[in-house]
CSV table of C-alpha atoms and ligand atoms in Angstrom, one decimal:
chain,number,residue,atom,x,y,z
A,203,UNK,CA,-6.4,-3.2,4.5
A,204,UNK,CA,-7.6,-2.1,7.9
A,205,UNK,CA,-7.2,-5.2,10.8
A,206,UNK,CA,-8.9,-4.9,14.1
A,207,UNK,CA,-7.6,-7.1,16.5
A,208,UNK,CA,-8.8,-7.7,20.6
A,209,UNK,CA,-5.9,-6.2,21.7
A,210,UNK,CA,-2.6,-4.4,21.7
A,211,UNK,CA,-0.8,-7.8,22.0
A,212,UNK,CA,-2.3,-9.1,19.3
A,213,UNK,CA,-1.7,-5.9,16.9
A,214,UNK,CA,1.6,-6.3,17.8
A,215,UNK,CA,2.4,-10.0,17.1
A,216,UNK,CA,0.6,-9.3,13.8
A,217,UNK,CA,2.7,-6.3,13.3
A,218,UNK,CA,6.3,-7.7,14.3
A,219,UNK,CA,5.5,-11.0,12.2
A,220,UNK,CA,5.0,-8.4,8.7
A,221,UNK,CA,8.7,-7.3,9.2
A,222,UNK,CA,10.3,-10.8,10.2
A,223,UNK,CA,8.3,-12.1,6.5
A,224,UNK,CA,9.4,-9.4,5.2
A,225,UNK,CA,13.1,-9.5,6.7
A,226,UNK,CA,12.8,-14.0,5.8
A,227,UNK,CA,11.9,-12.8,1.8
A,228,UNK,CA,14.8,-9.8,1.4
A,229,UNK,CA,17.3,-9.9,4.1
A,230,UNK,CA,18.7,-6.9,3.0
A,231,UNK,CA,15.6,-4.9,3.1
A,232,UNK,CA,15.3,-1.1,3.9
A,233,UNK,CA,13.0,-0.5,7.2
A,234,UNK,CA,11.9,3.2,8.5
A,235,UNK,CA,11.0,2.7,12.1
A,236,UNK,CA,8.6,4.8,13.8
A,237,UNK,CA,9.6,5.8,17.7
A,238,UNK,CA,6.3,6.4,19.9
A,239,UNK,CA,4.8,3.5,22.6
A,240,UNK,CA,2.5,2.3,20.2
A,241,UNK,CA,5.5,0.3,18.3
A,242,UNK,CA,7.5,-0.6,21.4
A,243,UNK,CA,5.3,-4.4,21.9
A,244,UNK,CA,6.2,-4.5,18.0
A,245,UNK,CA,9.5,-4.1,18.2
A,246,UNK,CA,10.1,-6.6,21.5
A,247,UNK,CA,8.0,-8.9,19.0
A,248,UNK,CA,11.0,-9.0,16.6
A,249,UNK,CA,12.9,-9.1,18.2
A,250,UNK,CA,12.6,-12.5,20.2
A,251,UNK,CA,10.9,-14.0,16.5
A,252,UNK,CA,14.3,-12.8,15.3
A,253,UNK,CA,16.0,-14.8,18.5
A,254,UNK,CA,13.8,-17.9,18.2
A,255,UNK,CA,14.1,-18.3,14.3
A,256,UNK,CA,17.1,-17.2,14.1
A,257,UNK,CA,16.2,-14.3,11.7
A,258,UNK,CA,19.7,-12.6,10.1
A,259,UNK,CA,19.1,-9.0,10.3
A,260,UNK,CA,22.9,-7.8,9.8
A,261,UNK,CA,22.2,-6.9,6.1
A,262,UNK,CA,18.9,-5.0,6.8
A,263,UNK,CA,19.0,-1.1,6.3
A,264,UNK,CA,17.5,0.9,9.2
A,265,UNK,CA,15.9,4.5,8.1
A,266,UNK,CA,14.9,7.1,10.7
A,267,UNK,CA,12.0,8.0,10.1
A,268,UNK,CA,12.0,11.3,12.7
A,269,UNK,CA,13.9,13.0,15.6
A,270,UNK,CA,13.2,16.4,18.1
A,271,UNK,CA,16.0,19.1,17.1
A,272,UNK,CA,18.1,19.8,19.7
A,273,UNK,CA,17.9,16.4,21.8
A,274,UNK,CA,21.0,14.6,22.5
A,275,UNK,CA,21.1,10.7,20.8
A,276,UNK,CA,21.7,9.5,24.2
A,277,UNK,CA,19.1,10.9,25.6
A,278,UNK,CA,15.6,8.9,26.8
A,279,UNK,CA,13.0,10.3,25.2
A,280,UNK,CA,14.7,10.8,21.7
A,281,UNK,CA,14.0,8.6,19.2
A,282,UNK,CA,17.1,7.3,17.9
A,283,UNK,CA,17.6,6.1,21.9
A,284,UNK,CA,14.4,4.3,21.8
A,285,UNK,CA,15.3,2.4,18.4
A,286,UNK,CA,18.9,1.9,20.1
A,287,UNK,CA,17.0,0.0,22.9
A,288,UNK,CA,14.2,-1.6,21.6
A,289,UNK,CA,16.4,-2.8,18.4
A,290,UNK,CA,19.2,-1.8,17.2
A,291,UNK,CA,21.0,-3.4,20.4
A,292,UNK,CA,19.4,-6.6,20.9
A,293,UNK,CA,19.6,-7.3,17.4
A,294,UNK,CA,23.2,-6.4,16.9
A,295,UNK,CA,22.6,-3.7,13.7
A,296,UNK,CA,25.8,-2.3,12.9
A,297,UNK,CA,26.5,1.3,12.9
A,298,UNK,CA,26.5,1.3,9.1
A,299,UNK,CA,23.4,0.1,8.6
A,300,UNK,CA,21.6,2.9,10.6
A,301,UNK,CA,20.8,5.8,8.8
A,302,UNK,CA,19.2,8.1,11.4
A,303,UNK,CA,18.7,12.4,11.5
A,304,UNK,CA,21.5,14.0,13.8
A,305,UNK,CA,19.0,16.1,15.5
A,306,UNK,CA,22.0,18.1,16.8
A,307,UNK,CA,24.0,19.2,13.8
A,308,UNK,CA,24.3,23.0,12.9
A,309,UNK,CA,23.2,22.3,9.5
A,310,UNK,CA,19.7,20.6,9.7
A,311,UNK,CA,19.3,20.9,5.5
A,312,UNK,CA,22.2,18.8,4.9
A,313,UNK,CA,21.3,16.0,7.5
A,314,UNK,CA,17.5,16.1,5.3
A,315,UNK,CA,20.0,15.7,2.1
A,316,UNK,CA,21.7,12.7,3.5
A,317,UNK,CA,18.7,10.6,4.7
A,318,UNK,CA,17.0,11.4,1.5
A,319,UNK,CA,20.5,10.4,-0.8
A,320,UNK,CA,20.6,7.6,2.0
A,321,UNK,CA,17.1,6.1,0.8
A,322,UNK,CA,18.0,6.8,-2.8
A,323,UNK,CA,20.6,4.9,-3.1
A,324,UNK,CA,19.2,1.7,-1.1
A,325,UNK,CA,16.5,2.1,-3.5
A,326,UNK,CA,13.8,3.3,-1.3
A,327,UNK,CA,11.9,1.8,1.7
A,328,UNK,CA,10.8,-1.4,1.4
A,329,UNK,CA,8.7,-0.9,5.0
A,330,UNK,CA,7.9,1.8,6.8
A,331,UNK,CA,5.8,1.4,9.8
A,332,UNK,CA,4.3,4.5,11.6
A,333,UNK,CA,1.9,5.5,14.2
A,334,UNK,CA,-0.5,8.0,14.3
A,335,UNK,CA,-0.5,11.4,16.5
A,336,UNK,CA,-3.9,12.6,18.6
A,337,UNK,CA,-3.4,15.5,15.6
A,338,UNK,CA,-2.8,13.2,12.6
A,339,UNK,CA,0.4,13.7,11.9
A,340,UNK,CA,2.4,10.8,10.7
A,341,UNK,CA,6.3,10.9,11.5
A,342,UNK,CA,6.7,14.8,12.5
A,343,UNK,CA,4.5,15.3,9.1
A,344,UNK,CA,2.2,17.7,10.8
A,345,UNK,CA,-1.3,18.8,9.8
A,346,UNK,CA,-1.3,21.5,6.9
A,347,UNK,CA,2.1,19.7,5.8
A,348,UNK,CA,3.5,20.1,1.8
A,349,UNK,CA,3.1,16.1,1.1
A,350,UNK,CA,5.2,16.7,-1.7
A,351,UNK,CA,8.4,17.4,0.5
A,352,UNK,CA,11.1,14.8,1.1
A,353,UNK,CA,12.8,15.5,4.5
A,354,UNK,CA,12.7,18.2,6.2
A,355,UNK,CA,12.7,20.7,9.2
A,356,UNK,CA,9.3,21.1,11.1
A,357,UNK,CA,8.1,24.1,13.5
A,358,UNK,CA,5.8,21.3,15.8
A,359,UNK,CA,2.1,21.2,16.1
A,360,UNK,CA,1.3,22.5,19.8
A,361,UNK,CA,-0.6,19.0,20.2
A,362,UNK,CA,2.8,17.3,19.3
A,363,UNK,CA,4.9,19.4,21.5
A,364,UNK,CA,2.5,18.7,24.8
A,365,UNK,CA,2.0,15.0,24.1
A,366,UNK,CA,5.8,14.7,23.5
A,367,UNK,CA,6.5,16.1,26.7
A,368,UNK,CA,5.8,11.9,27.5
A,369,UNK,CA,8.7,10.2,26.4
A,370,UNK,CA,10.9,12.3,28.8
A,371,UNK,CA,11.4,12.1,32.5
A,372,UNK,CA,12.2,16.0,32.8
A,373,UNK,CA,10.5,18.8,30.7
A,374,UNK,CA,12.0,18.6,27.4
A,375,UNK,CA,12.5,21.9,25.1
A,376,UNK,CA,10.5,20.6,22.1
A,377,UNK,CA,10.0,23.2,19.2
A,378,UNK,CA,11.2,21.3,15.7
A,379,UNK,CA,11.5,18.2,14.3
A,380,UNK,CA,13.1,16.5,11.4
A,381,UNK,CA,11.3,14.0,9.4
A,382,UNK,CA,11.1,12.4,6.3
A,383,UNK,CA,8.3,13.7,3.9
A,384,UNK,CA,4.7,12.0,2.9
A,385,UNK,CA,6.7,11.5,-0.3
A,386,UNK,CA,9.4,8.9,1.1
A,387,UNK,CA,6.5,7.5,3.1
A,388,UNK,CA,3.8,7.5,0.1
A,389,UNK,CA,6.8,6.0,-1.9
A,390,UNK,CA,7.7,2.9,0.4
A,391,UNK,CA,6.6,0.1,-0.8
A,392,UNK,CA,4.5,-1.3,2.2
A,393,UNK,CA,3.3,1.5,5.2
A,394,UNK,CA,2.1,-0.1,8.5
A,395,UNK,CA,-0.1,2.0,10.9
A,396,UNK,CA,-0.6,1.3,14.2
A,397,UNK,CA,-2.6,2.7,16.4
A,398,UNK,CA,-3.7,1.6,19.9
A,399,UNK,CA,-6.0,3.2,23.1
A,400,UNK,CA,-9.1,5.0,23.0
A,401,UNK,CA,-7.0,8.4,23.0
A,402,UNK,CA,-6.8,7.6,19.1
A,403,UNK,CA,-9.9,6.1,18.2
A,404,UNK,CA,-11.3,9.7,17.3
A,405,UNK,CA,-8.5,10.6,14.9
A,406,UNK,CA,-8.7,7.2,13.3
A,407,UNK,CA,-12.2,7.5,12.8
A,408,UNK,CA,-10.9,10.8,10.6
A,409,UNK,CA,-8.2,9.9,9.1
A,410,UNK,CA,-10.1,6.7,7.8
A,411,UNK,CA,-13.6,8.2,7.2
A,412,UNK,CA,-12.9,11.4,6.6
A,413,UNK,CA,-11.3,13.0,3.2
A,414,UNK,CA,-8.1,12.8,2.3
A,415,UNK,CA,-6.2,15.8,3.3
A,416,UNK,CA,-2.9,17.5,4.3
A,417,UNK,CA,-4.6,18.4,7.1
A,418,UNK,CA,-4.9,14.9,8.9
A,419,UNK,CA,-1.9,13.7,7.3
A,420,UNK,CA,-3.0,9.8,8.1
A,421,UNK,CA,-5.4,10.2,5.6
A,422,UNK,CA,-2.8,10.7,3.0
A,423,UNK,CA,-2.2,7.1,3.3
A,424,UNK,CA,-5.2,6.0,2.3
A,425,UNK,CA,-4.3,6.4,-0.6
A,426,UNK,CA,-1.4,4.2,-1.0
A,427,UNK,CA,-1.6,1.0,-2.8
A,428,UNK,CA,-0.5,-1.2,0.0
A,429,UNK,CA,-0.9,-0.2,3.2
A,430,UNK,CA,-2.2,-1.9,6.5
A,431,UNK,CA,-3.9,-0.2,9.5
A,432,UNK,CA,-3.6,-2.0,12.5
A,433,UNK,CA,-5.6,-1.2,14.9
A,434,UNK,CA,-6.9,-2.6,18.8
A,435,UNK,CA,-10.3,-2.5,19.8
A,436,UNK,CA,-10.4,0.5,21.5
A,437,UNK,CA,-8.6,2.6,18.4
A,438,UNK,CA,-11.3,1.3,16.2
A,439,UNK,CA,-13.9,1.7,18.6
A,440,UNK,CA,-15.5,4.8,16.8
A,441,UNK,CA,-15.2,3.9,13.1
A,442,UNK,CA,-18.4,2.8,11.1
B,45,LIG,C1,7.6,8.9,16.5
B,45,LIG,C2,6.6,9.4,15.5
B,45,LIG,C3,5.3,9.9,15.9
B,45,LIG,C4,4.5,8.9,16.6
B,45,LIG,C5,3.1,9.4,17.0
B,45,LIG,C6,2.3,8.4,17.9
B,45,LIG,O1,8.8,8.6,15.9
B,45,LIG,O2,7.0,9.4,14.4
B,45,LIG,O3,4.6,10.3,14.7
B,45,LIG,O4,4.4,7.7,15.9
B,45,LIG,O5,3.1,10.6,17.6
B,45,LIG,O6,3.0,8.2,19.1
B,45,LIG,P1,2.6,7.2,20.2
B,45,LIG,O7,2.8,5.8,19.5
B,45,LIG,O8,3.5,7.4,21.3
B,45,LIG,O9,1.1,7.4,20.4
């Protein structure tokens, strides 16, 4: 289903509401949590529902869904930090419920085997909710991308690397990313897309409209069987 709503504050209530349900019906449920601003309202959404209800999410399992190679955890800008912030602290998630791509180890391959064994063996993603790039990449799934990978090491889209250069206060050396595949995404068993602003009302019009193709990987997901697009007014502004 696509949803337009008024605004980004009502996008978000909608969209942090979909994971407390879904936390309420399977407290134990595996989530894949996109980084970016257009999830941050989200996520401070839960996270006070979770407060005010009193929503348990200790047995919830937490799956990266991305990360820049070569930038520290700790570090602002990186996406496990954000996450750390936005949820993982206020809601208390334990270290061994947080599956999330060391961006800094030597061998890259064998962190992509553990997330993917890591979603195996909590029997795939219940949720994953993403956002949308000005390119239409989805995670660091970038246009052109194999959708038949699982995770994997990415050379980023020039578009990725400039807009990226955002979430850091200093210039950032941005090059690669890890990510999981269109696969594990295709595969979950509910996708959320957000997208807010009238920077992404052109690709939305695209990757709604337009064909399906590895080339605006957003499209891809039109194809799944259950998947919502959020979207404010402005990000809808220019679709039919
Ligand atoms: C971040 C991620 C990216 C972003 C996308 C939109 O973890 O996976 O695909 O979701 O680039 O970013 P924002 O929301 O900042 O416009």
């Amino acid at each position: 289903m696509i949803a337009k709503f008024t605004n980004y504050q009502e996008l978000s209530a909608f969209g942090a509401d979909k994971i407390i349900q879904l936390v309420q019906q399977k407290p134990d449920a595996v989530l894949c949590l996109a980084g970016g601003d257009t999830p941050a309202l989200t996520y401070d959404r839960v996270v006070a529902k979770a407060q005010e209800a009193g929503v348990d999410f200790s047995g919830v399992i937490f799956i990266g869904l991305d990360e820049w190679v070569g930038i520290q955890p700790a570090t602002p800008g990186s996406c496990y930090h954000f996450l750390q912030q936005k949820i993982f602290g206020p809601l208390h998630i334990q270290k061994d419920k947080i599956y999330f791509f060391d961006a800094m180890a030597n061998d890259l391959k064998a962190e992509c085997n553990r997330i993917d064994l890591a979603i195996e063996q909590h029997g795939g993603l219940d949720l994953a909710l993403v956002g949308i790039g000005m390119n239409g990449h989805i995670g660091f799934n970038e246009p052109g991308v194999d959708a038949a990978l699982n995770a994997h090491v990415v050379e980023l889209d020039e578009v990725t690397t400039a807009v990226g250069q955002k979430y850091f206060t200093s210039g950032a050396a941005l090059a690669k990313g890890i990510t999981l595949g269109m696969t594990q995404i295709m595969s979950a068993r509910e996708v959320v897309l957000v997208a807010s602003g009238p920077k992404k009302a052109a690709i939305i019009r695209e990757a709604i409209q337009g064909r399906i193709t590895n080339t605006i990987p957003a499209s891809l997901l039109m194809a799944h069987p259950r998947v919502s697009i959020l979207l404010d007014a402005a990000a809808a502004a220019e679709l039919d």
